[in-house]
């Protein structure tokens, strides 16, 4: 009889503990990448069961998990989000330039030096393109290409082999981090030589506030200003490979026995209202949402830079505001409004 009661008690105890085990797995799936997880405290749950003449006590220790808020961006910490502008932009840094006339149509904290996230990959692509390396050369993703900065994932597994052209396409279109790192790693002289080449190219372009430490943008030490990035966009827009790859909507690549579909990170590329010749998006928590573009608006070739935008879709909304703003005034010949936004001539 005692064995029978003991068996029943174990069954009841197992059932009482099972729900907690089942619930633990889904909780991990809903944790966002940019959120940090902390255990606030451990709570002891006690349940009492009467089995025959015996009273059994089951105790279970559970952790109460709380999602900590994302880290503030460098721009938020510097108070840049408090800067007002006529278009009520969500980006704390913005710069819009007519590339042909070199007029600055809109300027907001354009000299602030901030992390630029995956906007970095535009310089990565430029250095690779100018190096005239064989674009059909096969490159294999290695363990060195795995992100140890932010521990982000990738659809390109270690051991996957693609051409240099395919890696560059995925880096510029889909912001593929392992692809960008592999491009730098296989540069003549290795990764250190590649980063040095990035910084030298920036210096030659007059990007005096810019510094690169790696080719993906995952490091917050990759920093620049809107003024510098406008110079980069203006120059890079002359490269047909960068224009084609950065403005592709999607691309299929063969990886082993699999066919993988990749898509652009910029939804404006698929929007028929936009005529975009070059673009790149970026995001890490330290940089906020970022976007650079060269696009034709109302017959004008505009360079747009938006950095440290708050909200997932806010950089897109800011670009739309600027487009409508320019279209509203340009057709009728009405001058663009001045005020805090400065219209001036820029050199370089």
Short mmCIF file of C-alpha atoms in Angstrom, two decimals:
data_model
loop_
_atom_site.label_atom_id
_atom_site.label_comp_id
_atom_site.label_asym_id
_atom_site.label_seq_id
_atom_site.Cartn_x
_atom_site.Cartn_y
_atom_site.Cartn_z
CA UNK A 1 0.00 0.00 0.00
CA UNK A 2 2.81 2.39 0.86
CA UNK A 3 4.43 1.72 -2.53
CA UNK A 4 1.14 2.40 -4.25
CA UNK A 5 0.67 5.71 -2.40
CA UNK A 6 4.26 6.69 -3.13
CA UNK A 7 3.76 6.03 -6.86
CA UNK A 8 0.63 8.17 -6.91
CA UNK A 9 2.43 10.96 -5.12
CA UNK A 10 5.27 10.93 -7.66
CA UNK A 11 2.77 11.08 -10.53
CA UNK A 12 0.96 14.05 -8.98
CA UNK A 13 4.27 15.80 -8.34
CA UNK A 14 5.37 15.28 -11.96
CA UNK A 15 2.10 16.68 -13.28
CA UNK A 16 2.39 19.77 -11.07
CA UNK A 17 5.88 20.49 -12.33
CA UNK A 18 5.24 19.74 -16.01
CA UNK A 19 3.40 22.97 -16.97
CA UNK A 20 6.31 25.13 -15.87
CA UNK A 21 8.69 23.11 -18.02
CA UNK A 22 6.39 23.35 -21.03
CA UNK A 23 5.99 27.11 -20.62
CA UNK A 24 9.71 27.80 -20.41
CA UNK A 25 10.46 27.13 -24.07
CA UNK A 26 8.01 29.60 -25.69
CA UNK A 27 9.24 32.40 -23.43
CA UNK A 28 12.67 32.27 -25.07
CA UNK A 29 11.21 32.66 -28.56
CA UNK A 30 9.53 36.00 -27.91
CA UNK A 31 12.60 37.74 -26.54
CA UNK A 32 13.63 40.45 -29.00
CA UNK A 33 17.25 40.67 -30.05
CA UNK A 34 17.67 44.20 -28.81
CA UNK A 35 16.19 43.49 -25.38
CA UNK A 36 18.21 42.20 -22.47
CA UNK A 37 16.88 39.58 -20.10
CA UNK A 38 17.38 39.67 -16.36
CA UNK A 39 16.17 37.43 -13.55
CA UNK A 40 14.53 39.66 -11.00
CA UNK A 41 14.05 37.07 -8.26
CA UNK A 42 13.37 33.42 -7.67
CA UNK A 43 9.94 32.59 -6.23
CA UNK A 44 9.24 29.33 -4.38
CA UNK A 45 5.88 27.78 -5.20
CA UNK A 46 4.54 25.26 -2.66
CA UNK A 47 1.67 22.88 -3.31
CA UNK A 48 0.18 20.37 -0.82
CA UNK A 49 -1.45 17.10 -1.83
CA UNK A 50 -3.42 14.69 0.36
CA UNK A 51 -2.87 11.04 -0.61
CA UNK A 52 -4.68 8.66 1.67
CA UNK A 53 -3.56 9.40 5.21
CA UNK A 54 -0.34 11.08 4.03
CA UNK A 55 0.17 14.74 3.17
CA UNK A 56 2.79 15.36 0.49
CA UNK A 57 4.38 18.74 -0.13
CA UNK A 58 5.75 19.61 -3.58
CA UNK A 59 8.03 22.63 -3.82
CA UNK A 60 9.16 24.24 -7.05
CA UNK A 61 11.49 27.19 -7.55
CA UNK A 62 10.56 29.50 -10.44
CA UNK A 63 12.40 32.46 -11.90
CA UNK A 64 10.52 35.68 -12.58
CA UNK A 65 11.95 37.06 -15.82
CA UNK A 66 11.71 40.68 -16.85
CA UNK A 67 12.71 42.15 -20.21
CA UNK A 68 14.94 45.16 -19.71
CA UNK A 69 14.40 48.07 -22.12
CA UNK A 70 16.78 48.52 -25.05
CA UNK A 71 19.83 50.66 -24.49
CA UNK A 72 19.42 54.30 -25.48
CA UNK A 73 21.20 55.35 -28.66
CA UNK A 74 24.22 57.63 -28.61
CA UNK A 75 22.03 60.36 -30.08
CA UNK A 76 19.47 60.00 -27.31
CA UNK A 77 22.17 60.16 -24.65
CA UNK A 78 23.55 63.31 -26.30
CA UNK A 79 20.10 64.95 -26.27
CA UNK A 80 19.91 65.21 -30.07
CA UNK A 81 16.30 64.01 -30.18
CA UNK A 82 15.19 67.27 -28.57
CA UNK A 83 16.24 69.23 -31.68
CA UNK A 84 13.16 70.55 -33.50
CA UNK A 85 12.74 70.86 -37.27
CA UNK A 86 10.02 72.04 -39.66
CA UNK A 87 9.13 68.55 -40.86
CA UNK A 88 8.92 67.03 -37.37
CA UNK A 89 11.38 64.29 -38.32
CA UNK A 90 11.92 61.34 -35.98
CA UNK A 91 15.59 61.18 -36.96
CA UNK A 92 17.83 63.17 -34.66
CA UNK A 93 20.25 63.72 -37.56
CA UNK A 94 19.18 64.57 -41.11
CA UNK A 95 20.76 66.05 -44.19
CA UNK A 96 19.22 66.54 -47.65
CA UNK A 97 21.39 67.89 -50.50
CA UNK A 98 20.72 68.62 -54.15
CA UNK A 99 23.63 66.70 -55.65
CA UNK A 100 23.82 68.81 -58.82
CA UNK A 101 23.60 72.29 -57.29
CA UNK A 102 25.16 71.25 -53.94
CA UNK A 103 22.47 73.14 -52.08
CA UNK A 104 21.68 71.88 -48.61
CA UNK A 105 17.89 71.76 -48.53
CA UNK A 106 17.54 70.45 -45.01
CA UNK A 107 20.02 70.15 -42.19
CA UNK A 108 19.60 68.84 -38.65
CA UNK A 109 22.57 68.07 -36.40
CA UNK A 110 24.48 67.19 -39.58
CA UNK A 111 27.93 67.48 -37.95
CA UNK A 112 27.16 65.15 -35.04
CA UNK A 113 29.40 62.06 -35.03
CA UNK A 114 27.42 58.90 -34.25
CA UNK A 115 27.55 55.14 -34.81
CA UNK A 116 26.35 54.33 -38.34
CA UNK A 117 25.55 50.60 -38.08
CA UNK A 118 25.23 48.85 -41.47
CA UNK A 119 25.67 52.08 -43.43
CA UNK A 120 29.26 50.87 -42.97
CA UNK A 121 28.64 48.28 -45.70
CA UNK A 122 28.50 51.02 -48.33
CA UNK A 123 32.20 51.70 -47.73
CA UNK A 124 32.82 47.95 -47.57
CA UNK A 125 31.31 47.58 -51.03
CA UNK A 126 33.22 50.58 -52.39
CA UNK A 127 36.60 49.22 -51.23
CA UNK A 128 35.87 45.78 -52.70
CA UNK A 129 34.69 47.27 -55.99
CA UNK A 130 37.71 49.54 -56.37
CA UNK A 131 40.11 46.71 -55.55
CA UNK A 132 39.07 45.01 -58.82
CA UNK A 133 39.14 41.58 -57.20
CA UNK A 134 37.71 38.65 -59.21
CA UNK A 135 33.98 38.81 -58.55
CA UNK A 136 33.46 35.17 -59.51
CA UNK A 137 35.97 33.89 -56.95
CA UNK A 138 34.40 31.38 -54.53
CA UNK A 139 34.52 32.40 -50.87
CA UNK A 140 33.55 30.10 -48.00
CA UNK A 141 31.92 31.45 -44.84
CA UNK A 142 34.16 30.57 -41.89
CA UNK A 143 33.85 30.65 -38.11
CA UNK A 144 35.71 33.96 -38.20
CA UNK A 145 32.70 35.51 -39.94
CA UNK A 146 30.32 34.64 -37.08
CA UNK A 147 29.25 37.73 -35.14
CA UNK A 148 30.85 37.94 -31.70
CA UNK A 149 29.94 41.63 -31.25
CA UNK A 150 26.15 41.46 -31.06
CA UNK A 151 25.75 37.66 -31.46
CA UNK A 152 23.34 38.08 -34.36
CA UNK A 153 22.32 35.10 -36.44
CA UNK A 154 22.68 34.56 -40.17
CA UNK A 155 21.16 32.42 -42.89
CA UNK A 156 24.67 31.88 -44.27
CA UNK A 157 25.98 28.94 -42.32
CA UNK A 158 29.64 28.27 -41.69
CA UNK A 159 30.87 26.26 -44.67
CA UNK A 160 28.53 27.92 -47.18
CA UNK A 161 30.34 28.91 -50.38
CA UNK A 162 29.30 31.83 -52.60
CA UNK A 163 31.02 34.02 -55.14
CA UNK A 164 32.44 37.39 -54.14
CA UNK A 165 29.75 39.00 -56.29
CA UNK A 166 26.98 37.17 -54.44
CA UNK A 167 28.41 38.09 -51.05
CA UNK A 168 28.65 41.74 -52.05
CA UNK A 169 25.10 41.66 -53.37
CA UNK A 170 23.75 40.21 -50.10
CA UNK A 171 25.77 42.63 -48.00
CA UNK A 172 24.40 45.70 -49.80
CA UNK A 173 20.84 44.51 -50.44
CA UNK A 174 20.05 42.38 -47.39
CA UNK A 175 22.68 43.78 -45.03
CA UNK A 176 24.11 40.28 -44.53
CA UNK A 177 26.77 40.58 -41.83
CA UNK A 178 28.66 37.36 -42.52
CA UNK A 179 28.80 38.26 -46.19
CA UNK A 180 30.33 41.67 -45.40
CA UNK A 181 32.83 40.18 -42.95
CA UNK A 182 33.88 37.51 -45.45
CA UNK A 183 34.52 40.23 -48.03
CA UNK A 184 36.86 41.99 -45.62
CA UNK A 185 38.53 38.78 -44.42
CA UNK A 186 39.43 37.69 -47.97
CA UNK A 187 40.83 41.09 -49.00
CA UNK A 188 44.55 41.01 -49.90
CA UNK A 189 46.40 41.30 -46.60
CA UNK A 190 43.42 40.17 -44.54
CA UNK A 191 40.87 41.94 -42.37
CA UNK A 192 43.27 44.47 -40.84
CA UNK A 193 44.41 45.58 -44.28
CA UNK A 194 40.79 45.89 -45.37
CA UNK A 195 39.82 48.12 -42.43
CA UNK A 196 42.89 50.25 -43.10
CA UNK A 197 41.77 50.58 -46.72
CA UNK A 198 38.30 51.67 -45.56
CA UNK A 199 39.77 54.42 -43.41
CA UNK A 200 42.17 55.54 -46.12
CA UNK A 201 39.32 55.77 -48.64
CA UNK A 202 37.29 57.83 -46.18
CA UNK A 203 40.22 60.18 -45.72
CA UNK A 204 40.63 60.63 -49.47
CA UNK A 205 36.94 61.49 -49.75
CA UNK A 206 37.32 64.18 -47.09
CA UNK A 207 35.35 62.21 -44.52
CA UNK A 208 37.33 63.65 -41.62
CA UNK A 209 34.85 62.68 -38.91
CA UNK A 210 34.65 59.03 -39.97
CA UNK A 211 36.28 55.96 -38.46
CA UNK A 212 35.86 52.27 -39.24
CA UNK A 213 37.00 49.34 -37.09
CA UNK A 214 35.31 46.48 -38.97
CA UNK A 215 33.34 45.94 -42.22
CA UNK A 216 29.82 45.07 -40.99
CA UNK A 217 28.67 47.98 -38.81
CA UNK A 218 27.93 45.78 -35.81
CA UNK A 219 30.48 47.73 -33.78
CA UNK A 220 29.36 51.07 -32.36
CA UNK A 221 32.93 52.30 -32.93
CA UNK A 222 32.16 52.62 -36.64
CA UNK A 223 31.18 56.27 -36.58
CA UNK A 224 30.56 59.14 -38.98
CA UNK A 225 28.56 62.33 -39.51
CA UNK A 226 25.77 63.10 -41.95
CA UNK A 227 28.08 65.47 -43.81
CA UNK A 228 30.66 62.72 -44.30
CA UNK A 229 28.05 60.16 -45.34
CA UNK A 230 26.65 62.56 -47.94
CA UNK A 231 30.13 62.67 -49.48
CA UNK A 232 30.26 58.87 -49.51
CA UNK A 233 26.82 58.54 -51.12
CA UNK A 234 27.68 61.13 -53.78
CA UNK A 235 30.85 59.27 -54.72
CA UNK A 236 29.48 55.73 -54.43
CA UNK A 237 26.53 56.62 -56.67
CA UNK A 238 28.99 56.70 -59.58
CA UNK A 239 29.77 52.98 -59.12
CA UNK A 240 27.41 50.84 -61.25
CA UNK A 241 27.91 47.73 -59.09
CA UNK A 242 27.00 49.55 -55.89
CA UNK A 243 23.96 51.11 -57.57
CA UNK A 244 22.72 47.78 -58.92
CA UNK A 245 23.31 45.69 -55.80
CA UNK A 246 22.01 48.22 -53.26
CA UNK A 247 18.75 48.81 -55.15
CA UNK A 248 17.87 45.19 -55.92
CA UNK A 249 14.55 44.09 -54.49
CA UNK A 250 15.50 40.41 -54.11
CA UNK A 251 18.08 37.82 -55.09
CA UNK A 252 18.22 34.02 -55.23
CA UNK A 253 21.51 32.29 -54.49
CA UNK A 254 22.48 28.63 -54.63
CA UNK A 255 24.06 27.48 -51.38
CA UNK A 256 25.00 23.82 -51.64
CA UNK A 257 21.83 21.95 -52.59
CA UNK A 258 19.56 24.77 -51.44
CA UNK A 259 18.16 27.79 -53.23
CA UNK A 260 17.89 30.73 -50.84
CA UNK A 261 15.84 33.88 -51.38
CA UNK A 262 17.07 37.18 -49.96
CA UNK A 263 15.24 40.52 -49.93
CA UNK A 264 16.07 44.20 -49.56
CA UNK A 265 16.02 45.81 -46.13
CA UNK A 266 14.57 49.03 -47.59
CA UNK A 267 10.87 48.83 -48.50
CA UNK A 268 11.13 52.08 -50.49
CA UNK A 269 13.06 50.15 -53.17
CA UNK A 270 9.81 48.35 -54.07
CA UNK A 271 7.72 51.52 -53.92
CA UNK A 272 6.89 52.82 -57.45
CA UNK A 273 6.67 56.37 -56.09
CA UNK A 274 10.42 56.32 -55.53
CA UNK A 275 13.26 56.40 -58.05
CA UNK A 276 16.26 55.30 -55.98
CA UNK A 277 19.74 55.01 -57.51
CA UNK A 278 21.65 54.04 -54.35
CA UNK A 279 20.65 53.22 -50.79
CA UNK A 280 21.69 51.53 -47.55
CA UNK A 281 19.94 50.95 -44.26
CA UNK A 282 21.40 50.27 -40.83
CA UNK A 283 20.46 49.49 -37.26
CA UNK A 284 22.09 48.69 -33.94
CA UNK A 285 20.75 49.97 -30.64
CA UNK A 286 23.62 52.46 -30.27
CA UNK A 287 22.93 53.96 -33.71
CA UNK A 288 19.14 53.81 -33.92
CA UNK A 289 17.49 53.38 -37.32
CA UNK A 290 19.63 54.78 -40.15
CA UNK A 291 19.15 55.33 -43.88
CA UNK A 292 21.15 56.92 -46.70
CA UNK A 293 19.92 57.31 -50.27
CA UNK A 294 20.46 58.99 -53.58
CA UNK A 295 17.06 59.41 -55.22
CA UNK A 296 15.39 61.53 -57.88
CA UNK A 297 12.58 63.66 -56.46
CA UNK A 298 10.67 66.22 -58.52
CA UNK A 299 13.39 66.12 -61.16
CA UNK A 300 16.13 66.76 -58.62
CA UNK A 301 18.90 64.32 -57.72
CA UNK A 302 18.86 64.34 -53.94
CA UNK A 303 21.18 62.84 -51.35
CA UNK A 304 19.36 61.99 -48.13
CA UNK A 305 20.92 61.00 -44.82
CA UNK A 306 18.88 60.02 -41.76
CA UNK A 307 20.64 58.85 -38.61
CA UNK A 308 19.46 57.84 -35.14
CA UNK A 309 15.78 57.62 -35.98
CA UNK A 310 13.47 56.41 -33.23
CA UNK A 311 11.07 53.65 -34.22
CA UNK A 312 11.32 50.77 -36.68
CA UNK A 313 9.60 52.54 -39.58
CA UNK A 314 10.49 56.11 -38.67
CA UNK A 315 13.42 56.43 -41.11
CA UNK A 316 11.06 55.47 -43.94
CA UNK A 317 8.46 57.97 -42.72
CA UNK A 318 11.11 60.68 -42.56
CA UNK A 319 12.15 60.00 -46.14
CA UNK A 320 8.50 60.19 -47.24
CA UNK A 321 8.09 63.53 -45.45
CA UNK A 322 11.10 64.94 -47.25
CA UNK A 323 9.91 63.65 -50.63
CA UNK A 324 6.46 65.21 -50.24
CA UNK A 325 8.02 68.40 -48.91
CA UNK A 326 10.25 68.76 -51.98
CA UNK A 327 7.48 67.77 -54.41
CA UNK A 328 5.11 70.30 -52.88
CA UNK A 329 7.44 73.22 -53.46
CA UNK A 330 9.53 72.32 -56.51
CA UNK A 331 6.86 72.02 -59.26
CA UNK A 332 5.42 75.48 -58.65
CA UNK A 333 8.80 77.09 -58.23
CA UNK A 334 7.98 78.02 -54.64
CA UNK A 335 11.26 78.18 -52.70
CA UNK A 336 11.78 75.64 -49.98
CA UNK A 337 11.13 77.11 -46.53
CA UNK A 338 14.05 78.30 -44.48
CA UNK A 339 14.44 78.68 -40.76
CA UNK A 340 16.24 76.16 -38.64
CA UNK A 341 16.80 74.21 -41.86
CA UNK A 342 19.63 75.93 -43.65
CA UNK A 343 19.84 76.34 -47.41
CA UNK A 344 23.44 76.89 -48.29
CA UNK A 345 26.14 75.99 -50.78
CA UNK A 346 28.47 73.11 -49.93
CA UNK A 347 31.82 72.31 -51.46
CA UNK A 348 33.32 68.87 -52.07
#
